[in-house]
Coordinates of N, CA, C and O in Angstrom, one line a residue:
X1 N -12.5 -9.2 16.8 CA -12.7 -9.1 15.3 C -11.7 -8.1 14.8 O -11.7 -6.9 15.2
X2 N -10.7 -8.6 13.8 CA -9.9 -7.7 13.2 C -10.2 -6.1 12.8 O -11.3 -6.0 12.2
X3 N -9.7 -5.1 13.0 CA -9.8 -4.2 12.3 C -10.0 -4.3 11.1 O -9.7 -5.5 10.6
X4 N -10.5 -3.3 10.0 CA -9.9 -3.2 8.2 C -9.7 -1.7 8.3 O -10.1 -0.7 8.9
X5 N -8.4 -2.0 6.8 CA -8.2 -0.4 7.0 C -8.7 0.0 5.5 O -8.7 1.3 5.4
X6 N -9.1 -0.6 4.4 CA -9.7 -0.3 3.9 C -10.3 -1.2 2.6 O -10.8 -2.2 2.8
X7 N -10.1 -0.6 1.3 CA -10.4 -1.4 0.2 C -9.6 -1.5 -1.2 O -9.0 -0.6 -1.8
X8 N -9.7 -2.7 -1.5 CA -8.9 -2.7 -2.4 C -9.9 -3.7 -3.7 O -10.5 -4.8 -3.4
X9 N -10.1 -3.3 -4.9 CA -10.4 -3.5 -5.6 C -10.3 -5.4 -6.1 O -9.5 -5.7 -5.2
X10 N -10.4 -5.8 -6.4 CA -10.0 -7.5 -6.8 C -10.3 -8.1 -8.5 O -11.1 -7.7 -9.4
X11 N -9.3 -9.1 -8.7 CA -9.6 -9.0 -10.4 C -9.7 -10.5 -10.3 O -10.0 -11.1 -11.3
X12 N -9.5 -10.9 -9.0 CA -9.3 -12.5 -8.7 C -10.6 -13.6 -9.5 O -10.4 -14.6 -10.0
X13 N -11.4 -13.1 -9.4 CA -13.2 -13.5 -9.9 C -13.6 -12.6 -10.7 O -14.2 -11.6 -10.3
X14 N -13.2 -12.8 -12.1 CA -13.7 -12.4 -13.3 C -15.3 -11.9 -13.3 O -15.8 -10.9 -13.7
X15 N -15.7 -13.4 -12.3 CA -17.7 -12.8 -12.8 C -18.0 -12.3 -11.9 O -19.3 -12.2 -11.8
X16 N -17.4 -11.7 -11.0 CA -18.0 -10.7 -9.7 C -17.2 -9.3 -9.8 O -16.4 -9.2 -8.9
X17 N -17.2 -8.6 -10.6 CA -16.4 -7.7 -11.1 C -16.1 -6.3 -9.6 O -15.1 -5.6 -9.2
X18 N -17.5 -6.5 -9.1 CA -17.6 -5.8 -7.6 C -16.4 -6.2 -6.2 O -16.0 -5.4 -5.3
X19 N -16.3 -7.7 -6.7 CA -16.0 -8.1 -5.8 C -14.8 -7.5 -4.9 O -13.8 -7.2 -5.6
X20 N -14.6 -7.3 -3.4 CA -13.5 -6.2 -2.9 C -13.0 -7.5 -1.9 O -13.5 -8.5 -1.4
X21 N -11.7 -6.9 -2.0 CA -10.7 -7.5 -0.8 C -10.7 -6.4 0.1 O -10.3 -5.3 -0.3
X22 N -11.2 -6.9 2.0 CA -10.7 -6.3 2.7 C -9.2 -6.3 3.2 O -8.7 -7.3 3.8
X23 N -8.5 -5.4 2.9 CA -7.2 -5.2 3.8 C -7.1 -5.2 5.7 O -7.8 -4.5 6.5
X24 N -6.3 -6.1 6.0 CA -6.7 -5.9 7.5 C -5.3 -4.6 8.2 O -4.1 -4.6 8.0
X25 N -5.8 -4.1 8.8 CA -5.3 -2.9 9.2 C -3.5 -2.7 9.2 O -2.8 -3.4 9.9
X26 N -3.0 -1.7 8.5 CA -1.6 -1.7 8.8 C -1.4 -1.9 7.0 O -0.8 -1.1 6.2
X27 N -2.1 -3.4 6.5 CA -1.3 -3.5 4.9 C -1.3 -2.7 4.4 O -0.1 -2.4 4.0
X28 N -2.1 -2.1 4.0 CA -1.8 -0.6 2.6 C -1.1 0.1 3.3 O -0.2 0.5 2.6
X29 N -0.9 0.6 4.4 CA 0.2 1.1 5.1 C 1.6 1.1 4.5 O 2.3 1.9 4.1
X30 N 1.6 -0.8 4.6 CA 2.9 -1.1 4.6 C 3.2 -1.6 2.8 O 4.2 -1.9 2.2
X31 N 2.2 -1.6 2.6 CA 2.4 -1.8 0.5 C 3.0 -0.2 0.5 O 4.2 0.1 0.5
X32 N 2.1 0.6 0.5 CA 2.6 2.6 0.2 C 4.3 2.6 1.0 O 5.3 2.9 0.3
X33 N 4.4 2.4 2.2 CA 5.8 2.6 2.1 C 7.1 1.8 1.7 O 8.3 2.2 1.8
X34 N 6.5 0.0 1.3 CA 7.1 -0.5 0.6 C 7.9 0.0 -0.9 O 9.0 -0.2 -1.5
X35 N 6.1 0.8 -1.4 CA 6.4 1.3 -3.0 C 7.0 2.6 -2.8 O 7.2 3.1 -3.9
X36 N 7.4 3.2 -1.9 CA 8.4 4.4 -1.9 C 9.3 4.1 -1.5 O 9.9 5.1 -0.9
X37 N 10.2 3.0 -1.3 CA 11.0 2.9 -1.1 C 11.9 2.8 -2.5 O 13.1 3.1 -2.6
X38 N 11.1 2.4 -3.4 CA 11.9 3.1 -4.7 C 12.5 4.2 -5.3 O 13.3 4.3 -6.2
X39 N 11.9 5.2 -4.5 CA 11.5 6.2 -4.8 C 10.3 7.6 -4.3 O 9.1 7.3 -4.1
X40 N 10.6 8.9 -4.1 CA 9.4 9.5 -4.5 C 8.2 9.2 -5.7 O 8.4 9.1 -6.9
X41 N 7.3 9.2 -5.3 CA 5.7 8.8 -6.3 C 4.7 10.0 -5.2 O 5.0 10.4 -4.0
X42 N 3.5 10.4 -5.9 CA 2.1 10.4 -5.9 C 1.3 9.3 -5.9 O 1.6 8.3 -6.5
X43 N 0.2 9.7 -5.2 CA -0.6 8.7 -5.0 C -0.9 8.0 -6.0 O -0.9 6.8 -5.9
X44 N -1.3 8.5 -7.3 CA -1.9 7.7 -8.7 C -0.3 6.6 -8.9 O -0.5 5.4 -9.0
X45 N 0.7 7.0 -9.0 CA 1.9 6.4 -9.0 C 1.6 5.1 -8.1 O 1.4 3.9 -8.3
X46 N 1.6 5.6 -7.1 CA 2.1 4.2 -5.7 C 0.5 3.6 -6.0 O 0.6 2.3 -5.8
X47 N -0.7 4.1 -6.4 CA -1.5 2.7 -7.0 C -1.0 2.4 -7.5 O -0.2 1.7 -7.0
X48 N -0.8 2.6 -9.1 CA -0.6 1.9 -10.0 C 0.7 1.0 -9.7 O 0.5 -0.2 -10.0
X49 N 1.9 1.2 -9.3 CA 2.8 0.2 -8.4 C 2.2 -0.7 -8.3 O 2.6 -1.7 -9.0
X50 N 1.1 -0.8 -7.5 CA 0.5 -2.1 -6.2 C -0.1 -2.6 -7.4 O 0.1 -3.8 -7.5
X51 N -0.8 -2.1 -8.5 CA -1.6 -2.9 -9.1 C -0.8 -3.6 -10.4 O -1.2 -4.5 -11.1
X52 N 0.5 -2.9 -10.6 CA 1.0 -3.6 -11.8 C 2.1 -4.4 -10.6 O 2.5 -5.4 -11.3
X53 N 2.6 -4.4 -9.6 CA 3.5 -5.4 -9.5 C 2.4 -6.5 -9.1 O 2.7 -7.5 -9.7
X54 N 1.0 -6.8 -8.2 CA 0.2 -7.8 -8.0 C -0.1 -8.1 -9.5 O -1.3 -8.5 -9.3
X55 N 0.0 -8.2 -10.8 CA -0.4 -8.6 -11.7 C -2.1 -8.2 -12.1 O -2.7 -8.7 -13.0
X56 N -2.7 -7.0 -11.1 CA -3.7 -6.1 -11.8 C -4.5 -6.8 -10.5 O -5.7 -6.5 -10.4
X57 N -3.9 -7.8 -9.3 CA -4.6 -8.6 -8.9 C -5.3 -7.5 -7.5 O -6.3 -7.9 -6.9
X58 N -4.9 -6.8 -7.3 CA -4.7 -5.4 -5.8 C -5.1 -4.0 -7.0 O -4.5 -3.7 -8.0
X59 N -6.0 -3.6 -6.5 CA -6.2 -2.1 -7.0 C -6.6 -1.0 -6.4 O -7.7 -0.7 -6.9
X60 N -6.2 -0.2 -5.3 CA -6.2 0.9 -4.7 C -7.1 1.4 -4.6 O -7.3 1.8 -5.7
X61 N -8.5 1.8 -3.6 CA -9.2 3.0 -4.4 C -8.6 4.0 -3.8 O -7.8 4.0 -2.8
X62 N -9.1 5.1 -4.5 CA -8.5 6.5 -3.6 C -9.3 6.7 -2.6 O -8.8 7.3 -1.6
X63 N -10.5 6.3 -2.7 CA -10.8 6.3 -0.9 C -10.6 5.5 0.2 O -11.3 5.5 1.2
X64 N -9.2 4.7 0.0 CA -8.7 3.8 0.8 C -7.5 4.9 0.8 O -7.4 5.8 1.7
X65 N -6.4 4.7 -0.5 CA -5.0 5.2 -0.4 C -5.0 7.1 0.1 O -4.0 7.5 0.7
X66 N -6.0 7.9 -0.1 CA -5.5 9.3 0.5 C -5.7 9.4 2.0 O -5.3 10.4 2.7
X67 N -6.4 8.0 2.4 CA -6.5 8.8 3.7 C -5.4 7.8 4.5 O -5.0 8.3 5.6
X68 N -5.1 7.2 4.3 CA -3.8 6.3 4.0 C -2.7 7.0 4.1 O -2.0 7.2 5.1
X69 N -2.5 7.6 2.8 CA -1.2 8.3 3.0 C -1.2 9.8 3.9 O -0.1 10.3 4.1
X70 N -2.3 10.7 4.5 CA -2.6 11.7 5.1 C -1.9 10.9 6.3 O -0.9 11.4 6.8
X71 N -2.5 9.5 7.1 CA -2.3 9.3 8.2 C -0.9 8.7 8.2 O -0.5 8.9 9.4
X72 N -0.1 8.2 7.6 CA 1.4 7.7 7.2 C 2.0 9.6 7.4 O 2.6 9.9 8.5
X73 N 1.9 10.3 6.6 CA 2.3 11.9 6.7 C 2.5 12.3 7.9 O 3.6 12.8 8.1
X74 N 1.3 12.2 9.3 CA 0.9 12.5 10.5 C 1.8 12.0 11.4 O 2.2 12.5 12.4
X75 N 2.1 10.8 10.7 CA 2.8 9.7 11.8 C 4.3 10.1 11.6 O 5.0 9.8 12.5
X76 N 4.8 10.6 10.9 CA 6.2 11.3 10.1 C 6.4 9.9 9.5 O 7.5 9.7 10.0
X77 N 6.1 9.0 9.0 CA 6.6 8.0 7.9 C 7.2 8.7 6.8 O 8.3 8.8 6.5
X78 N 5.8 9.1 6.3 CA 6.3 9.5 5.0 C 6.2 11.3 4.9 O 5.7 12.1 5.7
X79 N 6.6 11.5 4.1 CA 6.4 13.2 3.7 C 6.7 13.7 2.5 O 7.7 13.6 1.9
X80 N 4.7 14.7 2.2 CA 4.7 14.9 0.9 C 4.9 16.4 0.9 O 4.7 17.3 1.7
X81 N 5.3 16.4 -0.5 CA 5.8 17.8 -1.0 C 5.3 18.2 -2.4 O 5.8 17.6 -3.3
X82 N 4.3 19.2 -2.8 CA 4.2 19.8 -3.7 C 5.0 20.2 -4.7 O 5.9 21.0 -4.5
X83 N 4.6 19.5 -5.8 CA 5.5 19.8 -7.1 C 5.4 19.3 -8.3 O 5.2 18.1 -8.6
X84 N 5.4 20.4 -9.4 CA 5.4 20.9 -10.7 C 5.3 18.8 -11.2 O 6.1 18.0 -10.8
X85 N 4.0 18.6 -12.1 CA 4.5 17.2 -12.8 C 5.6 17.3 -14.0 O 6.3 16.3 -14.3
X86 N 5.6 18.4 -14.4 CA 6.7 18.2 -15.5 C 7.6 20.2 -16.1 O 7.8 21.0 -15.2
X87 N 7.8 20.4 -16.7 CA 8.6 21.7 -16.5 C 7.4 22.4 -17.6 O 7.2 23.6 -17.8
X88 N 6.9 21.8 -17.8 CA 5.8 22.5 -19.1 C 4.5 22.8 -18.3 O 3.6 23.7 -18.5
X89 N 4.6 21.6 -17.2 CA 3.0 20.8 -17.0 C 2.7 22.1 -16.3 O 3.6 22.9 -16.2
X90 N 1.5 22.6 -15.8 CA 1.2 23.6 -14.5 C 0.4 22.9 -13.7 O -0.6 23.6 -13.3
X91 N 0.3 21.7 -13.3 CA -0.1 21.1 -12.8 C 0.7 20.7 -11.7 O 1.9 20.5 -12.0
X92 N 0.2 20.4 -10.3 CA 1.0 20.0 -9.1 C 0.7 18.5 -8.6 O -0.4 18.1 -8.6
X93 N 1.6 17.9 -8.3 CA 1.7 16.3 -7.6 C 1.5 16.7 -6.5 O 1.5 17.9 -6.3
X94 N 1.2 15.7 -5.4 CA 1.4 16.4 -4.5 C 2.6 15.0 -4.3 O 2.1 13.9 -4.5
X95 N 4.1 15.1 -3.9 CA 5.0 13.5 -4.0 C 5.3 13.4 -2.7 O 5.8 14.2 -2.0
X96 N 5.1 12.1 -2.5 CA 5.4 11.5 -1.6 C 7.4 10.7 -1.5 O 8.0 10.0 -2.3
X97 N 7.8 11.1 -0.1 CA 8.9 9.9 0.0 C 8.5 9.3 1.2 O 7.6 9.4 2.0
X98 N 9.3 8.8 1.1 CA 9.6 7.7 3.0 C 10.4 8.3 3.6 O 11.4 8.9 3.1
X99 N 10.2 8.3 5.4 CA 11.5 9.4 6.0 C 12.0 8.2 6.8 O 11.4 7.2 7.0
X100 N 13.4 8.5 7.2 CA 14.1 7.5 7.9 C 12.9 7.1 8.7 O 12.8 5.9 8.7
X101 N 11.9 7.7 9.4 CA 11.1 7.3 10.6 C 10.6 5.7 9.8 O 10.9 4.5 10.0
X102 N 9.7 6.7 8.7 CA 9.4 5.2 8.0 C 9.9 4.1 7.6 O 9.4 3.0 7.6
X103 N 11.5 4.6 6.9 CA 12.1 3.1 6.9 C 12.2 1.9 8.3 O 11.9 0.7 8.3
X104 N 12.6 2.5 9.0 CA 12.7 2.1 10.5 C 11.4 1.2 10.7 O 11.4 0.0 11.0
X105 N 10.4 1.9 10.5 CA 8.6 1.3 10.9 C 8.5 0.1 9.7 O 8.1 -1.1 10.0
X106 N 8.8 0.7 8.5 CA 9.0 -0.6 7.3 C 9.4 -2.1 7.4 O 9.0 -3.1 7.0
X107 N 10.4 -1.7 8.2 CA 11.6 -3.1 8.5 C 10.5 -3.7 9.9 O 10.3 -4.9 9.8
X108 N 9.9 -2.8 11.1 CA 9.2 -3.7 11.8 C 7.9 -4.6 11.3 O 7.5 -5.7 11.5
X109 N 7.1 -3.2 10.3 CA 6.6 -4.0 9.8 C 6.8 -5.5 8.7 O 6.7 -6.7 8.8
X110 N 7.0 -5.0 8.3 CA 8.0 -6.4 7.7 C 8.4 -7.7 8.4 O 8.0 -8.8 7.9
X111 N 8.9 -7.6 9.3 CA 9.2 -8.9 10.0 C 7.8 -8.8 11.0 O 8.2 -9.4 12.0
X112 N 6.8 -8.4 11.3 CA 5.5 -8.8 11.7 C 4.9 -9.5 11.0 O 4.5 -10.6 11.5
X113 N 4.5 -9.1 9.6 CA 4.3 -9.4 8.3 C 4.3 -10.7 8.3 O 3.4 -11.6 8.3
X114 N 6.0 -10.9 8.4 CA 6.5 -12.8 8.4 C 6.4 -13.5 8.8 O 6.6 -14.7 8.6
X115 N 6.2 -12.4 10.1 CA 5.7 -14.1 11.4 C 4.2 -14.6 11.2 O 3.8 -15.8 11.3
X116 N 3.4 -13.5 10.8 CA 2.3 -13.7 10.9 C 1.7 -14.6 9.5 O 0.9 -15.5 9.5
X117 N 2.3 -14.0 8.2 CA 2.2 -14.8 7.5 C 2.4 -16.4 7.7 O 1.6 -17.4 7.5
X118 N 3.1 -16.3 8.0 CA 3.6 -17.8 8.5 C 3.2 -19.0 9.1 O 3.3 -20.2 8.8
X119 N 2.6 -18.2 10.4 CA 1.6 -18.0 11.1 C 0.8 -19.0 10.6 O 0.7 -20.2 10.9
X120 N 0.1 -18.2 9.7 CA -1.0 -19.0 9.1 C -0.7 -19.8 8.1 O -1.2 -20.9 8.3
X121 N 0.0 -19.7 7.2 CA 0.5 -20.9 6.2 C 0.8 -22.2 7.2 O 0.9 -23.2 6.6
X122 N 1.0 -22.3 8.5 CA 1.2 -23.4 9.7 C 0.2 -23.9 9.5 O 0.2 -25.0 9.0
X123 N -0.8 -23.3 9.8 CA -2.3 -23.5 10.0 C -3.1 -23.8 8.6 O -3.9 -24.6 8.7
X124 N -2.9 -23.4 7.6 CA -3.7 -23.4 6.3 C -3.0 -24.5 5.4 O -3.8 -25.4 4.9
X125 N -1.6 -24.7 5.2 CA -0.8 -26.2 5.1 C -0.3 -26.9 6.0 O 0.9 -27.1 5.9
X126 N -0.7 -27.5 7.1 CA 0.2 -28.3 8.4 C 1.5 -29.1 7.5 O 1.4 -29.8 6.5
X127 N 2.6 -28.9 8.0 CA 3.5 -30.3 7.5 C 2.9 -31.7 8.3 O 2.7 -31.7 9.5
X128 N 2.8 -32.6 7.5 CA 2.5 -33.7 7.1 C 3.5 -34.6 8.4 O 4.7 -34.5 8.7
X129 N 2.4 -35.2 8.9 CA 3.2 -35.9 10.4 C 3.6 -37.1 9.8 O 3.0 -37.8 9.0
X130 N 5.1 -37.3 11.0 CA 6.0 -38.9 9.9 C 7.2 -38.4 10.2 O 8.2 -38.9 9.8

């Protein structure tokens, strides 16, 4: 039985407003350091990423994404640094980047990603025998 690594909100079924997609272990992983590869972001940032590039369809909770990005931190993927939101604000981010470690891990994940995607699209559309 698959692991899950956590939860993610769903907008897919309007009348089940509850309704959650499990993530299976590694994806939010590999969404968070896909979305820093733009850039440094904070956690509220790299949701909102996931939820406006899926079309609102993927929505983060933060009790999936902090412990998420804590264990990505651990692993040296990524690494965050405290700092000022704006020159006025007194308020602290805490921002996240991606470290070479994690680009490296990115790209394996990624082509895991594809095979396995794949994988199943074999299985879920067969090409048509002939």
């Amino acid at each position: 039985m698959p692991s899950f690594l956590g939860r993610m909100s769903s907008n897919a079924m309007p009348n089940e407003s509850a309704d959650k997609i499990q993530l299976l272990q590694g994806t939010l992983d590999m969404l968070i350091m896909r979305t820093l590869l733009f850039g440094p972001a904070h956690g509220h940032q790299i949701a909102k990423h996931i939820q406006r590039t899926t079309e609102d369809l993927l929505q983060v909770e933060h009790g999936s994404l902090y412990p998420a990005l804590h264990r990505l931190e651990r692993k040296g993927w990524i690494a965050g640094k405290w700092e000022s939101a704006g020159k006025e604000q007194k308020r602290e981010f805490k921002y996240y980047r991606l470290t070479p470690a994690g680009k490296k891990q990115l790209t394996a994940e990624e082509s895991k990603w594809k095979q396995m995607t794949g994988a199943i699209a074999r299985i879920m559309w067969p090409a048509e025998e002939g």
